[in-house]
mmCIF file of C-alpha atoms in Angstrom:
data_model
loop_
_atom_site.group_PDB
_atom_site.id
_atom_site.type_symbol
_atom_site.label_atom_id
_atom_site.label_comp_id
_atom_site.label_asym_id
_atom_site.label_seq_id
_atom_site.Cartn_x
_atom_site.Cartn_y
_atom_site.Cartn_z
ATOM 1 C CA MET A 1217 133.660 98.670 93.572
ATOM 2 C CA ARG A 1218 133.909 102.013 95.337
ATOM 3 C CA ARG A 1219 134.889 105.479 94.199
ATOM 4 C CA GLU A 1220 137.517 106.841 96.549
ATOM 5 C CA GLN A 1221 136.658 110.487 96.981
ATOM 6 C CA LEU A 1222 133.338 109.957 98.777
ATOM 7 C CA ASP A 1223 133.226 106.198 99.297
ATOM 8 C CA ILE A 1224 130.443 105.839 96.722
ATOM 9 C CA GLN A 1225 129.292 102.259 96.200
ATOM 10 C CA LEU A 1226 128.672 101.414 92.539
ATOM 11 C CA LYS A 1227 126.421 98.429 91.835
ATOM 12 C CA THR A 1228 126.401 95.888 89.033
ATOM 13 C CA PRO A 1229 123.163 95.450 87.038
ATOM 14 C CA GLU A 1230 122.616 92.184 88.893
ATOM 15 C CA GLN A 1231 122.927 93.925 92.247
ATOM 16 C CA ILE A 1232 120.469 96.576 91.112
ATOM 17 C CA GLU A 1233 118.036 93.790 90.267
ATOM 18 C CA LEU A 1234 118.377 92.612 93.875
ATOM 19 C CA MET A 1235 117.655 96.176 95.022
ATOM 20 C CA ARG A 1236 114.543 96.054 92.872
ATOM 21 C CA GLY A 1237 113.306 93.144 94.981
ATOM 22 C CA ALA A 1238 113.635 95.218 98.146
ATOM 23 C CA GLY A 1239 112.040 98.172 96.372
ATOM 24 C CA LEU A 1240 108.943 96.201 95.437
ATOM 25 C CA VAL A 1241 108.523 95.125 99.058
ATOM 26 C CA VAL A 1242 108.632 98.771 100.134
ATOM 27 C CA ALA A 1243 106.156 99.718 97.385
ATOM 28 C CA ALA A 1244 103.737 97.034 98.611
ATOM 29 C CA ALA A 1245 104.016 98.231 102.203
ATOM 30 C CA LEU A 1246 103.379 101.848 101.213
ATOM 31 C CA GLN A 1247 100.378 100.836 99.074
ATOM 32 C CA ALA A 1248 98.895 98.872 101.982
ATOM 33 C CA MET A 1249 99.278 101.899 104.236
ATOM 34 C CA ARG A 1250 97.897 104.262 101.612
ATOM 35 C CA GLU A 1251 94.755 102.140 101.406
ATOM 36 C CA ALA A 1252 94.453 102.044 105.214
ATOM 37 C CA VAL A 1253 94.857 105.784 105.827
ATOM 38 C CA ALA A 1254 91.548 107.151 107.098
ATOM 39 C CA PRO A 1255 90.220 109.185 110.011
ATOM 40 C CA GLY A 1256 90.380 107.079 113.187
ATOM 41 C CA ILE A 1257 93.377 104.898 112.355
ATOM 42 C CA SER A 1258 96.504 105.337 114.454
ATOM 43 C CA THR A 1259 100.017 105.693 113.153
ATOM 44 C CA GLY A 1260 100.869 102.676 115.304
ATOM 45 C CA GLU A 1261 98.357 100.605 113.346
ATOM 46 C CA LEU A 1262 99.901 101.788 110.076
ATOM 47 C CA ASP A 1263 103.297 100.719 111.382
ATOM 48 C CA ALA A 1264 101.950 97.227 112.118
ATOM 49 C CA ILE A 1265 100.475 96.982 108.601
ATOM 50 C CA ALA A 1266 103.812 97.889 107.009
ATOM 51 C CA GLU A 1267 105.828 95.523 109.175
ATOM 52 C CA LYS A 1268 103.531 92.604 108.318
ATOM 53 C CA VAL A 1269 103.843 93.252 104.577
ATOM 54 C CA ILE A 1270 107.624 93.493 104.849
ATOM 55 C CA ARG A 1271 108.095 90.352 106.957
ATOM 56 C CA ASP A 1272 105.555 88.341 104.948
ATOM 57 C CA ALA A 1273 107.708 89.036 101.879
ATOM 58 C CA GLY A 1274 110.747 87.560 103.634
ATOM 59 C CA ALA A 1275 112.314 90.981 104.139
ATOM 60 C CA VAL A 1276 113.340 92.918 107.235
ATOM 61 C CA PRO A 1277 112.242 96.467 108.144
ATOM 62 C CA SER A 1278 115.384 98.566 107.771
ATOM 63 C CA PHE A 1279 114.193 101.338 110.098
ATOM 64 C CA LYS A 1280 113.471 99.151 113.140
ATOM 65 C CA GLY A 1281 116.404 99.365 115.520
ATOM 66 C CA TYR A 1282 118.323 101.740 113.223
ATOM 67 C CA HIS A 1283 120.302 103.838 115.728
ATOM 68 C CA GLY A 1284 117.631 102.814 118.202
ATOM 69 C CA PHE A 1285 114.568 103.835 116.169
ATOM 70 C CA PRO A 1286 111.642 101.856 117.612
ATOM 71 C CA ALA A 1287 109.403 101.267 114.593
ATOM 72 C CA SER A 1288 109.243 99.980 111.017
ATOM 73 C CA ILE A 1289 108.069 103.277 109.488
ATOM 74 C CA CYS A 1290 108.347 106.975 110.076
ATOM 75 C CA ALA A 1291 104.901 108.569 110.302
ATOM 76 C CA SER A 1292 105.025 112.376 110.191
ATOM 77 C CA VAL A 1293 101.711 114.225 110.549
ATOM 78 C CA ASN A 1294 101.010 117.834 109.566
ATOM 79 C CA ASN A 1295 103.863 120.017 110.911
ATOM 80 C CA GLN A 1296 106.083 116.967 111.455
ATOM 81 C CA VAL A 1297 108.548 116.880 108.568
ATOM 82 C CA VAL A 1298 110.339 113.534 108.941
ATOM 83 C CA HIS A 1299 111.220 110.792 111.447
ATOM 84 C CA GLY A 1300 107.911 110.846 113.318
ATOM 85 C CA ILE A 1301 107.624 107.848 115.661
ATOM 86 C CA PRO A 1302 104.394 105.856 115.144
ATOM 87 C CA SER A 1303 102.125 105.480 118.156
ATOM 88 C CA THR A 1304 98.815 103.804 118.913
ATOM 89 C CA GLU A 1305 97.878 107.065 120.651
ATOM 90 C CA GLN A 1306 98.411 109.218 117.560
ATOM 91 C CA VAL A 1307 95.074 108.897 115.777
ATOM 92 C CA LEU A 1308 94.583 110.472 112.351
ATOM 93 C CA ARG A 1309 91.846 113.059 111.898
ATOM 94 C CA GLU A 1310 89.930 114.311 108.881
ATOM 95 C CA GLY A 1311 92.037 116.811 106.970
ATOM 96 C CA ASP A 1312 95.430 115.696 108.301
ATOM 97 C CA LEU A 1313 98.384 115.348 105.945
ATOM 98 C CA ILE A 1314 100.657 112.388 106.704
ATOM 99 C CA SER A 1315 104.044 111.425 105.329
ATOM 100 C CA LEU A 1316 104.834 107.703 105.481
ATOM 101 C CA ASP A 1317 108.481 106.702 105.072
ATOM 102 C CA CYS A 1318 109.361 103.024 104.795
ATOM 103 C CA GLY A 1319 112.449 100.883 104.178
ATOM 104 C CA ALA A 1320 113.142 97.181 103.747
ATOM 105 C CA ILE A 1321 116.148 94.897 103.406
ATOM 106 C CA LEU A 1322 115.910 91.856 101.118
ATOM 107 C CA GLU A 1323 118.912 89.605 100.426
ATOM 108 C CA GLY A 1324 121.165 92.261 101.960
ATOM 109 C CA TRP A 1325 119.950 95.122 99.744
ATOM 110 C CA HIS A 1326 117.884 98.155 100.689
ATOM 111 C CA GLY A 1327 114.813 99.922 99.346
ATOM 112 C CA ASP A 1328 113.647 103.269 100.771
ATOM 113 C CA SER A 1329 110.593 105.282 99.756
ATOM 114 C CA ALA A 1330 108.052 107.749 101.144
ATOM 115 C CA ILE A 1331 104.622 109.087 100.242
ATOM 116 C CA THR A 1332 102.512 111.978 101.535
ATOM 117 C CA VAL A 1333 98.723 111.512 101.563
ATOM 118 C CA GLY A 1334 95.678 113.356 102.820
ATOM 119 C CA VAL A 1335 93.393 111.890 105.451
ATOM 120 C CA GLY A 1336 89.779 111.948 104.312
ATOM 121 C CA GLU A 1337 88.646 115.309 102.946
ATOM 122 C CA THR A 1338 91.845 117.353 102.781
ATOM 123 C CA ASP A 1339 92.449 121.015 101.953
ATOM 124 C CA PRO A 1340 93.364 121.213 98.239
ATOM 125 C CA GLN A 1341 96.295 123.472 99.124
ATOM 126 C CA LEU A 1342 97.784 120.681 101.236
ATOM 127 C CA LEU A 1343 97.246 118.144 98.473
ATOM 128 C CA LYS A 1344 98.994 120.545 96.102
ATOM 129 C CA LEU A 1345 101.917 120.727 98.561
ATOM 130 C CA ALA A 1346 102.271 116.943 98.338
ATOM 131 C CA GLU A 1347 101.927 117.062 94.550
ATOM 132 C CA VAL A 1348 104.648 119.713 94.228
ATOM 133 C CA ALA A 1349 106.983 117.613 96.373
ATOM 134 C CA GLU A 1350 106.320 114.600 94.161
ATOM 135 C CA ASP A 1351 106.762 116.562 90.936
ATOM 136 C CA SER A 1352 110.087 117.915 92.196
ATOM 137 C CA MET A 1353 111.280 114.409 93.071
ATOM 138 C CA TRP A 1354 110.497 113.170 89.564
ATOM 139 C CA ALA A 1355 112.177 116.235 88.060
ATOM 140 C CA GLY A 1356 115.326 115.346 89.996
ATOM 141 C CA ILE A 1357 115.202 111.721 88.862
ATOM 142 C CA ALA A 1358 114.650 112.777 85.242
ATOM 143 C CA ALA A 1359 117.629 115.131 85.450
ATOM 144 C CA ALA A 1360 119.761 112.244 86.703
ATOM 145 C CA ALA A 1361 118.639 110.094 83.794
ATOM 146 C CA ARG A 1362 119.369 112.761 81.205
ATOM 147 C CA GLY A 1363 122.720 113.623 82.733
ATOM 148 C CA ALA A 1364 123.812 110.004 82.851
ATOM 149 C CA ALA A 1365 122.728 109.501 79.241
ATOM 150 C CA ASN A 1366 124.707 112.457 77.881
ATOM 151 C CA GLY A 1367 127.720 111.776 80.091
ATOM 152 C CA ARG A 1368 127.747 115.290 81.551
ATOM 153 C CA GLY A 1369 125.521 114.780 84.563
ATOM 154 C CA ARG A 1370 126.630 115.757 88.054
ATOM 155 C CA LEU A 1371 125.020 115.120 91.400
ATOM 156 C CA THR A 1372 123.782 118.673 91.963
ATOM 157 C CA ASP A 1373 121.849 118.571 88.683
ATOM 158 C CA ILE A 1374 119.339 116.587 90.753
ATOM 159 C CA SER A 1375 119.354 119.203 93.514
ATOM 160 C CA PHE A 1376 118.938 122.050 91.046
ATOM 161 C CA ASN A 1377 115.957 120.474 89.300
ATOM 162 C CA VAL A 1378 114.228 119.629 92.578
ATOM 163 C CA GLU A 1379 114.581 123.249 93.692
ATOM 164 C CA LYS A 1380 113.579 124.714 90.320
ATOM 165 C CA THR A 1381 110.370 122.681 90.265
ATOM 166 C CA VAL A 1382 109.417 123.739 93.796
ATOM 167 C CA ARG A 1383 110.218 127.412 93.164
ATOM 168 C CA LYS A 1384 108.142 127.485 89.977
ATOM 169 C CA ALA A 1385 105.149 125.990 91.783
ATOM 170 C CA GLY A 1386 104.774 128.622 94.499
ATOM 171 C CA ARG A 1387 106.038 129.989 97.788
ATOM 172 C CA TYR A 1388 107.145 126.835 99.587
ATOM 173 C CA GLY A 1389 109.963 126.272 102.031
ATOM 174 C CA ILE A 1390 112.629 123.736 101.027
ATOM 175 C CA VAL A 1391 113.846 122.097 104.221
ATOM 176 C CA ASP A 1392 117.586 122.492 104.685
ATOM 177 C CA GLY A 1393 119.921 120.063 106.409
ATOM 178 C CA TYR A 1394 117.982 116.996 105.269
ATOM 179 C CA GLY A 1395 118.025 115.339 101.874
ATOM 180 C CA GLY A 1396 118.544 112.231 99.851
ATOM 181 C CA HIS A 1397 121.434 109.805 99.985
ATOM 182 C CA GLY A 1398 123.251 106.940 98.414
ATOM 183 C CA ILE A 1399 121.750 103.519 99.121
ATOM 184 C CA GLY A 1400 122.701 99.882 98.592
ATOM 185 C CA THR A 1401 124.054 97.431 101.141
ATOM 186 C CA GLU A 1402 123.362 100.128 103.745
ATOM 187 C CA MET A 1403 120.354 102.421 103.950
ATOM 188 C CA HIS A 1404 122.428 105.608 104.108
ATOM 189 C CA GLN A 1405 125.593 105.896 102.027
ATOM 190 C CA ASP A 1406 127.545 108.611 100.260
ATOM 191 C CA PRO A 1407 126.713 110.905 98.613
ATOM 192 C CA HIS A 1408 124.286 113.240 100.385
ATOM 193 C CA VAL A 1409 121.770 114.672 97.905
ATOM 194 C CA LEU A 1410 120.624 118.211 98.677
ATOM 195 C CA ASN A 1411 117.210 119.429 97.522
ATOM 196 C CA HIS A 1412 118.592 122.787 96.390
ATOM 197 C CA GLY A 1413 121.722 124.173 94.792
ATOM 198 C CA LYS A 1414 123.516 125.051 91.592
ATOM 199 C CA PRO A 1415 123.870 122.408 88.845
ATOM 200 C CA GLY A 1416 127.044 120.872 87.518
ATOM 201 C CA LYS A 1417 128.805 120.077 90.783
ATOM 202 C CA GLY A 1418 129.674 116.966 92.744
ATOM 203 C CA PRO A 1419 130.298 113.374 91.608
ATOM 204 C CA LYS A 1420 129.473 112.311 88.081
ATOM 205 C CA LEU A 1421 126.184 110.513 87.495
ATOM 206 C CA VAL A 1422 127.389 107.139 86.223
ATOM 207 C CA PRO A 1423 125.977 103.615 85.786
ATOM 208 C CA GLY A 1424 125.878 101.726 89.073
ATOM 209 C CA LEU A 1425 125.032 104.756 91.176
ATOM 210 C CA ALA A 1426 121.944 104.243 93.351
ATOM 211 C CA LEU A 1427 120.324 107.164 95.177
ATOM 212 C CA ALA A 1428 117.310 107.890 97.326
ATOM 213 C CA ILE A 1429 115.820 111.185 96.151
ATOM 214 C CA GLU A 1430 113.659 112.795 98.848
ATOM 215 C CA PRO A 1431 112.342 116.343 98.741
ATOM 216 C CA MET A 1432 110.906 117.824 101.967
ATOM 217 C CA ILE A 1433 108.937 121.045 101.585
ATOM 218 C CA THR A 1434 106.696 123.180 103.789
ATOM 219 C CA MET A 1435 103.833 125.635 103.452
ATOM 220 C CA GLY A 1436 105.960 128.215 105.282
ATOM 221 C CA SER A 1437 109.486 128.571 106.589
ATOM 222 C CA PRO A 1438 112.112 125.913 105.803
ATOM 223 C CA ARG A 1439 113.461 126.085 109.377
ATOM 224 C CA THR A 1440 113.026 122.987 111.517
ATOM 225 C CA ALA A 1441 113.580 121.730 115.045
ATOM 226 C CA GLU A 1442 114.024 118.264 116.544
ATOM 227 C CA LEU A 1443 111.695 117.227 119.357
ATOM 228 C CA SER A 1444 112.871 115.876 122.693
ATOM 229 C CA ASP A 1445 112.266 112.285 121.524
ATOM 230 C CA GLY A 1446 115.495 112.666 119.548
ATOM 231 C CA TRP A 1447 113.818 111.800 116.240
ATOM 232 C CA THR A 1448 110.782 113.811 115.204
ATOM 233 C CA VAL A 1449 111.615 116.847 113.061
ATOM 234 C CA VAL A 1450 108.985 119.604 112.989
ATOM 235 C CA THR A 1451 108.647 122.979 111.278
ATOM 236 C CA ARG A 1452 109.600 125.847 113.554
ATOM 237 C CA ASP A 1453 106.669 127.978 112.398
ATOM 238 C CA GLY A 1454 104.108 125.156 112.674
ATOM 239 C CA SER A 1455 103.439 125.045 108.939
ATOM 240 C CA ILE A 1456 102.394 121.802 107.259
ATOM 241 C CA ALA A 1457 105.124 119.742 105.566
ATOM 242 C CA ALA A 1458 105.321 117.083 102.868
ATOM 243 C CA HIS A 1459 108.004 114.447 102.281
ATOM 244 C CA VAL A 1460 108.285 112.045 99.346
ATOM 245 C CA GLU A 1461 111.040 109.660 98.291
ATOM 246 C CA HIS A 1462 112.008 107.041 95.720
ATOM 247 C CA THR A 1463 115.082 104.862 95.347
ATOM 248 C CA MET A 1464 116.570 105.027 91.846
ATOM 249 C CA ALA A 1465 119.557 103.440 90.153
ATOM 250 C CA ILE A 1466 121.421 104.359 86.991
ATOM 251 C CA LEU A 1467 122.131 101.666 84.395
ATOM 252 C CA GLU A 1468 123.858 101.892 81.020
ATOM 253 C CA ASP A 1469 120.555 102.376 79.184
ATOM 254 C CA GLY A 1470 118.531 104.440 81.638
ATOM 255 C CA VAL A 1471 117.361 104.727 85.221
ATOM 256 C CA TRP A 1472 115.370 102.252 87.274
ATOM 257 C CA VAL A 1473 113.153 103.590 90.042
ATOM 258 C CA THR A 1474 113.380 100.457 92.133
ATOM 259 C CA THR A 1475 110.646 101.480 94.597
ATOM 260 C CA ALA A 1476 108.072 102.383 91.903
ATOM 261 C CA PRO A 1477 105.906 99.420 90.812
ATOM 262 C CA ASP A 1478 106.326 100.438 87.160
ATOM 263 C CA GLY A 1479 110.007 101.273 87.587
ATOM 264 C CA GLY A 1480 109.221 104.919 86.827
ATOM 265 C CA ARG A 1481 107.886 104.287 83.335
ATOM 266 C CA ALA A 1482 104.725 106.423 83.675
ATOM 267 C CA ARG A 1483 106.650 109.530 84.746
ATOM 268 C CA LEU A 1484 109.921 109.027 82.865
ATOM 269 C CA GLY A 1485 109.008 107.176 79.673
ATOM 270 C CA ASP A 1486 112.040 106.118 77.612
ATOM 271 C CA LEU A 1487 114.451 107.383 80.283
ATOM 272 C CA VAL A 1488 113.768 104.087 82.095
ATOM 273 C CA THR A 1489 116.017 101.077 81.485
ATOM 274 C CA ALA A 1490 114.788 98.222 79.335
ATOM 275 C CA ARG A 1491 115.545 95.918 82.283
ATOM 276 C CA GLN A 1492 112.425 97.236 83.974
ATOM 277 C CA GLU A 1493 110.173 95.368 81.541
ATOM 278 C CA ALA A 1494 112.094 92.111 81.654
ATOM 279 C CA VAL A 1495 112.704 91.885 85.379
ATOM 280 C CA GLY A 1496 109.998 94.155 86.728
ATOM 281 C CA SER A 1497 107.159 92.335 85.028
ATOM 282 C CA HIS A 1498 108.504 89.012 86.223
ATOM 283 C CA SER A 1499 108.948 90.300 89.795
ATOM 284 C CA GLU A 1500 105.367 91.492 89.987
#
């Protein structure tokens, strides 16, 4: 079932349960990388860890080969915002900040999620940057849940609440030109989800809609540039960046953060669907 104006794919509850399977694979891969992050490890080694977790689960890395991308994760260090290509020659150092973005396909359905973590002893200001990005992501997801519940929600309510949370937290740059997206049988679908904007615009937030919400913020200017490798996006002013992401889906009785092990329960409480307990506990 597709909505005509933007070619938005709406999923059945059963299809969302299949997306949950892919989401849990992604969550496991990110957790394995989180535990491995330390001074001296290379981003290439982190890529190998993620790929093993994904393939051992019977899934396929969705990034590998995507428009020619050569790896299973994006590993973006310090001033790299997104789409960093892992390398055995890129070795993490004490105090680095790394964003790890990972996707998997299971039974034809996608999960997509990202975390930003410090390497060893990390400047508290950089850890706060990552925390603000995460808080803004959850604010956007919560806005989607509330808007779907009251029947008045629109896509840019997510954008507005992401931006509001970042602005209240301090002087951070919100990267323009990149954002979240629809997700389902393909990794990137309509609609595009900006991380800034006025509320109350765009498609209605309705059951069956699945979105990847992914704020990208910097310690300085929001302006970016793409490196000659054709992938890596960096801040123009060299400031440190953070990127986080979760896949979420709207059901009749709440949202399901399919890439969060607890389905989003800890951050969203009763805004989470009751299906999370029944299916999520069984899946884990």
